[in-house]
Amino acid sequence: MLDVFQTIAGFFAKGGIFMWPLLACSIVSLTVIILRTLALREKNVLPLTIESEMERLAPGANPERLLRIVQHDVSSLARIVRVALAHLRWPRSENVEAVQTRARHEMVRLEKGLVVLEVIIGIAPLIGLIGTVSGLVHVFASLGVSASSADPKQIARGISEALNCTVFGLGIAVPSLIGFVYFSKKVEVLSVEMESLVTDLLSKCYYGRVAGARGKMQIPAQTVTPAQPATPEIAPMA
């Protein structure tokens, strides 16, 4: 194990000072990928218990059981459902606005860390390129000082070590790009599923109210008939 660490340390020492920022980028990228993999598991975002209860709820039924289930749940879907159930006394349009506001907060939570991957995708190849250019400058500078005693093998070794920075930078950027695209697509899919479930829940919760409102509108107004004129009395004939 000690030999492995010594080999890795020697590799980074030969690559120059720009290899250490690349090492930090690789550690950060790997950490973000692991954390996002755990956080975006479907059971942590869309628990099956809550999803099945929302689908089981009948239109116009009392969502008390669903409220008890989401009361102490920490998933994104549970937090959105709590907001929807807490404002059922509000008009539907205002409740939808409150739910949309909560959903935007949850989207930010789900996308947390993806901006770090996006930054690493951009800067890792650039740091590697800077390290390579810096290494080549040192190689050719030493070649110019002592061109007569230059060793071709040493020059080739110096160039290969300088190119290691570019290779290492690209090796960090490619997995980071794969993780960024995968997690972005997964967040999009999860958000669409949550939107569908919550929209259906609001339709069920406001079903009775909407039907009642339509019933009131269908009640016909009472027809007022004009009063019949009084029939004049005819005087008896003499």
Tab-separated table of N, CA and C in Angstrom, residues 45-86 88 95 99 194 196-206:
chain	number	residue	atom	x	y	z
A	45	VAL	N	-36.774	10.312	-3.336
A	45	VAL	CA	-37.481	11.448	-3.946
A	45	VAL	C	-38.966	11.157	-4.087
A	46	LEU	N	-39.301	9.968	-4.588
A	46	LEU	CA	-40.689	9.556	-4.776
A	46	LEU	C	-40.941	8.260	-4.011
A	47	PRO	N	-41.171	8.344	-2.707
A	47	PRO	CA	-41.407	7.111	-1.934
A	47	PRO	C	-42.622	6.368	-2.454
A	48	LEU	N	-42.500	5.058	-2.541
A	48	LEU	CA	-43.584	4.239	-3.076
A	48	LEU	C	-44.832	4.316	-2.209
A	49	THR	N	-44.654	4.470	-0.885
A	49	THR	CA	-45.820	4.539	0.016
A	49	THR	C	-46.676	5.764	-0.286
A	50	ILE	N	-46.021	6.907	-0.446
A	50	ILE	CA	-46.758	8.138	-0.725
A	50	ILE	C	-47.373	8.085	-2.119
A	51	GLU	N	-46.616	7.600	-3.080
A	51	GLU	CA	-47.127	7.537	-4.450
A	51	GLU	C	-48.354	6.643	-4.555
A	52	SER	N	-48.314	5.486	-3.901
A	52	SER	CA	-49.466	4.579	-3.959
A	52	SER	C	-50.673	5.145	-3.227
A	53	GLU	N	-50.441	5.861	-2.126
A	53	GLU	CA	-51.556	6.472	-1.393
A	53	GLU	C	-52.196	7.593	-2.206
A	54	MET	N	-51.385	8.360	-2.921
A	54	MET	CA	-51.935	9.415	-3.773
A	54	MET	C	-52.765	8.834	-4.911
A	55	GLU	N	-52.326	7.717	-5.462
A	55	GLU	CA	-53.087	7.088	-6.532
A	55	GLU	C	-54.353	6.415	-5.998
A	56	ARG	N	-54.313	5.944	-4.751
A	56	ARG	CA	-55.461	5.262	-4.156
A	56	ARG	C	-56.559	6.235	-3.751
A	57	LEU	N	-56.202	7.481	-3.470
A	57	LEU	CA	-57.165	8.468	-2.994
A	57	LEU	C	-58.265	8.688	-4.034
A	58	ALA	N	-59.490	8.582	-3.586
A	58	ALA	CA	-60.626	8.763	-4.490
A	58	ALA	C	-60.950	10.248	-4.635
A	59	PRO	N	-61.502	10.661	-5.765
A	59	PRO	CA	-61.872	12.070	-5.941
A	59	PRO	C	-62.878	12.526	-4.892
A	60	GLY	N	-62.578	13.644	-4.250
A	60	GLY	CA	-63.444	14.189	-3.220
A	60	GLY	C	-63.311	13.533	-1.868
A	61	ALA	N	-62.422	12.536	-1.710
A	61	ALA	CA	-62.263	11.842	-0.433
A	61	ALA	C	-61.410	12.669	0.520
A	62	ASN	N	-61.452	12.298	1.796
A	62	ASN	CA	-60.681	12.992	2.822
A	62	ASN	C	-59.221	12.534	2.766
A	63	PRO	N	-58.270	13.469	2.550
A	63	PRO	CA	-56.855	13.069	2.448
A	63	PRO	C	-56.157	12.984	3.805
A	64	GLU	N	-56.887	12.686	4.863
A	64	GLU	CA	-56.292	12.666	6.199
A	64	GLU	C	-55.206	11.599	6.310
A	65	ARG	N	-55.432	10.435	5.737
A	65	ARG	CA	-54.432	9.367	5.812
A	65	ARG	C	-53.159	9.760	5.064
A	66	LEU	N	-53.321	10.378	3.911
A	66	LEU	CA	-52.160	10.849	3.160
A	66	LEU	C	-51.390	11.898	3.946
A	67	LEU	N	-52.093	12.775	4.651
A	67	LEU	CA	-51.438	13.799	5.459
A	67	LEU	C	-50.622	13.168	6.580
A	68	ARG	N	-51.136	12.118	7.199
A	68	ARG	CA	-50.381	11.444	8.262
A	68	ARG	C	-49.113	10.788	7.704
A	69	ILE	N	-49.200	10.272	6.490
A	69	ILE	CA	-48.033	9.601	5.903
A	69	ILE	C	-46.926	10.600	5.583
A	70	VAL	N	-47.298	11.762	5.029
A	70	VAL	CA	-46.272	12.727	4.609
A	70	VAL	C	-45.824	13.636	5.746
A	71	GLN	N	-46.478	13.543	6.902
A	71	GLN	CA	-46.205	14.481	7.985
A	71	GLN	C	-44.738	14.455	8.409
A	72	HIS	N	-44.158	13.273	8.526
A	72	HIS	CA	-42.789	13.146	9.031
A	72	HIS	C	-41.842	12.586	7.968
A	73	ASP	N	-42.255	12.605	6.721
A	73	ASP	CA	-41.390	12.143	5.638
A	73	ASP	C	-40.516	13.304	5.152
A	74	VAL	N	-39.283	12.993	4.761
A	74	VAL	CA	-38.331	14.044	4.373
A	74	VAL	C	-38.077	14.058	2.872
A	75	SER	N	-38.847	13.320	2.103
A	75	SER	CA	-38.635	13.289	0.658
A	75	SER	C	-39.174	14.565	0.006
A	76	SER	N	-38.748	14.799	-1.216
A	76	SER	CA	-39.198	15.990	-1.950
A	76	SER	C	-40.698	15.932	-2.220
A	77	LEU	N	-41.190	14.770	-2.608
A	77	LEU	CA	-42.624	14.635	-2.871
A	77	LEU	C	-43.443	14.904	-1.617
A	78	ALA	N	-42.977	14.437	-0.457
A	78	ALA	CA	-43.712	14.652	0.792
A	78	ALA	C	-43.790	16.135	1.125
A	79	ARG	N	-42.716	16.871	0.915
A	79	ARG	CA	-42.734	18.312	1.227
A	79	ARG	C	-43.706	19.055	0.314
A	80	ILE	N	-43.766	18.677	-0.947
A	80	ILE	CA	-44.705	19.337	-1.868
A	80	ILE	C	-46.145	18.987	-1.510
A	81	VAL	N	-46.394	17.729	-1.184
A	81	VAL	CA	-47.754	17.300	-0.824
A	81	VAL	C	-48.207	17.983	0.457
A	82	ARG	N	-47.307	18.161	1.419
A	82	ARG	CA	-47.676	18.858	2.659
A	82	ARG	C	-48.147	20.277	2.367
A	83	VAL	N	-47.471	20.958	1.454
A	83	VAL	CA	-47.889	22.316	1.092
A	83	VAL	C	-49.270	22.286	0.431
A	84	ALA	N	-49.487	21.332	-0.453
A	84	ALA	CA	-50.786	21.238	-1.136
A	84	ALA	C	-51.914	20.961	-0.159
A	85	LEU	N	-51.705	20.056	0.796
A	85	LEU	CA	-52.759	19.708	1.752
A	85	LEU	C	-52.963	20.798	2.805
A	86	ALA	N	-51.917	21.561	3.094
A	86	ALA	CA	-52.040	22.618	4.102
A	86	ALA	C	-52.845	23.813	3.599
A	88	LEU	N	-55.606	23.652	1.398
A	88	LEU	CA	-56.816	23.228	0.706
A	88	LEU	C	-57.972	24.194	0.892
A	95	ASN	N	-53.545	27.835	-4.359
A	95	ASN	CA	-52.874	26.622	-3.894
A	95	ASN	C	-51.858	26.141	-4.927
A	99	VAL	N	-47.839	25.557	-4.369
A	99	VAL	CA	-47.192	24.279	-4.710
A	99	VAL	C	-46.060	24.504	-5.699
A	194	MET	N	-43.290	14.026	-10.338
A	194	MET	CA	-43.871	14.732	-9.188
A	194	MET	C	-44.966	15.690	-9.631
A	196	SER	N	-46.908	15.435	-12.220
A	196	SER	CA	-48.090	14.654	-12.594
A	196	SER	C	-48.851	14.177	-11.361
A	197	LEU	N	-48.128	13.679	-10.358
A	197	LEU	CA	-48.785	13.174	-9.147
A	197	LEU	C	-49.488	14.290	-8.376
A	198	VAL	N	-48.837	15.439	-8.228
A	198	VAL	CA	-49.417	16.530	-7.445
A	198	VAL	C	-50.590	17.157	-8.188
A	199	THR	N	-50.508	17.269	-9.495
A	199	THR	CA	-51.630	17.799	-10.275
A	199	THR	C	-52.860	16.903	-10.130
A	200	ASP	N	-52.640	15.606	-10.193
A	200	ASP	CA	-53.742	14.659	-10.013
A	200	ASP	C	-54.309	14.735	-8.600
A	201	LEU	N	-53.428	14.939	-7.603
A	201	LEU	CA	-53.897	15.064	-6.216
A	201	LEU	C	-54.776	16.298	-6.040
A	202	LEU	N	-54.370	17.427	-6.585
A	202	LEU	CA	-55.173	18.645	-6.470
A	202	LEU	C	-56.524	18.481	-7.166
A	203	SER	N	-56.535	17.794	-8.289
A	203	SER	CA	-57.813	17.561	-8.974
A	203	SER	C	-58.754	16.732	-8.112
A	204	LYS	N	-58.215	15.739	-7.401
A	204	LYS	CA	-59.043	14.905	-6.528
A	204	LYS	C	-59.523	15.697	-5.311
A	205	CYS	N	-58.638	16.513	-4.732
A	205	CYS	CA	-59.010	17.258	-3.522
A	205	CYS	C	-60.039	18.345	-3.811
A	206	TYR	N	-60.004	18.946	-4.993
A	206	TYR	CA	-60.935	20.024	-5.332
A	206	TYR	C	-62.121	19.514	-6.146
